[in-house]
CSV table of C-alpha atoms in Angstrom, one decimal:
chain,number,residue,atom,x,y,z
A,90,MET,CA,13.7,-16.7,16.9
A,91,PRO,CA,16.0,-18.8,16.0
A,92,ASP,CA,19.5,-18.4,18.0
A,93,GLY,CA,21.1,-19.5,13.9
A,94,PRO,CA,23.6,-21.3,12.9
A,95,PHE,CA,26.5,-19.7,14.6
A,96,LYS,CA,27.9,-19.9,18.1
A,97,ARG,CA,30.2,-17.3,18.5
A,98,PRO,CA,30.1,-14.9,19.9
A,99,HIS,CA,26.9,-15.1,21.1
A,100,PRO,CA,23.6,-15.6,20.3
A,101,TYR,CA,22.2,-14.0,21.6
A,102,ILE,CA,24.1,-10.6,19.6
A,103,TRP,CA,23.2,-12.6,16.5
A,104,ARG,CA,19.6,-12.6,17.8
A,105,LEU,CA,20.0,-9.3,17.9
A,106,PHE,CA,21.8,-8.6,14.7
A,107,PHE,CA,19.0,-10.6,12.5
A,108,CYS,CA,16.5,-8.3,14.8
A,109,ILE,CA,17.8,-5.3,13.2
A,110,SER,CA,17.5,-6.6,10.0
A,111,ILE,CA,14.3,-7.9,10.2
A,112,ILE,CA,13.0,-4.3,10.8
A,113,TYR,CA,15.5,-2.8,7.9
A,114,LEU,CA,13.9,-4.5,5.7
A,115,LEU,CA,10.3,-3.3,7.1
A,116,GLY,CA,11.9,-0.1,6.8
A,117,LEU,CA,12.9,-1.2,2.8
A,118,ILE,CA,9.3,-2.5,1.9
A,119,TYR,CA,7.5,0.9,3.8
A,120,LEU,CA,10.2,3.1,1.5
A,121,LEU,CA,8.9,0.7,-2.2
A,122,PHE,CA,5.5,1.2,-1.5
A,123,GLN,CA,5.6,5.5,-1.0
A,124,ASP,CA,5.0,7.2,-4.5
A,125,VAL,CA,8.8,8.8,-5.6
A,126,ASP,CA,8.2,12.3,-3.9
A,127,THR,CA,7.4,11.0,-0.5
A,128,ALA,CA,10.1,8.2,-0.5
A,129,ARG,CA,12.7,12.0,-1.2
A,130,GLN,CA,11.3,13.6,1.5
A,131,LEU,CA,11.6,10.7,3.5
A,132,MET,CA,15.3,10.3,2.9
A,133,THR,CA,16.3,14.0,3.8
A,134,ILE,CA,15.5,13.0,7.7
A,135,TYR,CA,18.7,10.7,6.9
A,136,ASP,CA,20.5,12.8,5.2
A,137,PRO,CA,19.6,16.4,4.2
A,138,ALA,CA,21.8,16.5,1.4
A,139,LEU,CA,19.8,13.7,-0.4
A,140,GLY,CA,17.3,16.8,-1.2
A,141,LYS,CA,19.2,19.4,-3.6
A,142,PRO,CA,20.8,17.6,-6.8
A,143,LEU,CA,23.5,17.0,-8.1
A,144,GLU,CA,25.3,18.2,-9.8
A,145,GLU,CA,26.2,17.2,-13.6
A,146,GLN,CA,29.7,15.5,-14.5
A,147,THR,CA,30.7,14.0,-17.8
A,148,TYR,CA,33.0,11.4,-17.4
A,149,ALA,CA,33.5,10.9,-21.3
A,150,GLU,CA,34.4,14.2,-22.3
A,151,ASN,CA,38.3,14.6,-21.9
A,152,CYS,CA,39.5,11.5,-22.0
A,153,SER,CA,43.9,12.7,-21.0
A,154,ILE,CA,45.3,11.2,-17.7
A,155,TYR,CA,48.2,13.5,-18.5
A,156,THR,CA,47.8,17.4,-18.4
A,157,PRO,CA,50.7,18.8,-18.7
A,158,ASN,CA,49.4,22.6,-19.4
A,159,ASN,CA,46.3,22.1,-16.6
A,160,PRO,CA,46.8,25.5,-14.7
A,161,HIS,CA,45.8,23.2,-12.1
A,162,GLY,CA,48.0,20.7,-11.9
A,163,SER,CA,49.5,17.7,-14.5
A,164,PHE,CA,47.4,15.2,-13.4
A,165,ALA,CA,44.1,18.2,-12.3
A,166,ASN,CA,42.2,16.2,-15.1
A,167,PHE,CA,42.2,12.4,-13.6
A,168,MET,CA,41.5,13.7,-10.6
A,169,GLU,CA,39.1,15.8,-11.7
A,170,LYS,CA,37.6,12.0,-12.4
A,171,MET,CA,38.4,10.4,-10.0
A,172,ASP,CA,35.0,9.7,-7.1
A,173,VAL,CA,34.4,8.3,-4.2
A,174,PHE,CA,32.8,5.2,-7.1
A,175,VAL,CA,36.7,4.6,-8.2
A,176,PRO,CA,38.1,3.3,-5.1
A,177,SER,CA,34.7,1.7,-4.1
A,178,HIS,CA,35.0,-0.4,-7.5
A,179,PHE,CA,38.3,-1.8,-7.1
A,180,PHE,CA,37.9,-2.8,-3.9
A,181,GLY,CA,35.0,-4.5,-5.1
A,182,TRP,CA,36.6,-6.0,-7.3
A,183,TYR,CA,39.8,-7.5,-5.1
A,184,VAL,CA,37.2,-8.5,-3.0
A,185,LYS,CA,35.4,-10.5,-5.1
A,186,VAL,CA,38.7,-12.0,-6.3
A,187,SER,CA,39.9,-12.7,-3.0
A,188,LEU,CA,37.5,-15.1,-2.4
A,189,LEU,CA,37.6,-17.4,-6.1
């Protein structure tokens, strides 16, 4: 395998990353040629929670941020809609802007 353009910290480390990426790519290609049920069954090896259906989340039902009469808090509706995707999108946008 070639060393590539990277010399630091050591070419062997970059060879290791290259080998891991090739193995990952081969695993994705293998997964691509499976039918849907088999691929889902294979993915439950890594995370057993993947085999269970997700609960339905409505994002456009009630758009009010501040709800003073809610018994769970004034910002309960806002915090209910906040999942892992909202901060990750903002972080991705920040990184993209900083690259410009």
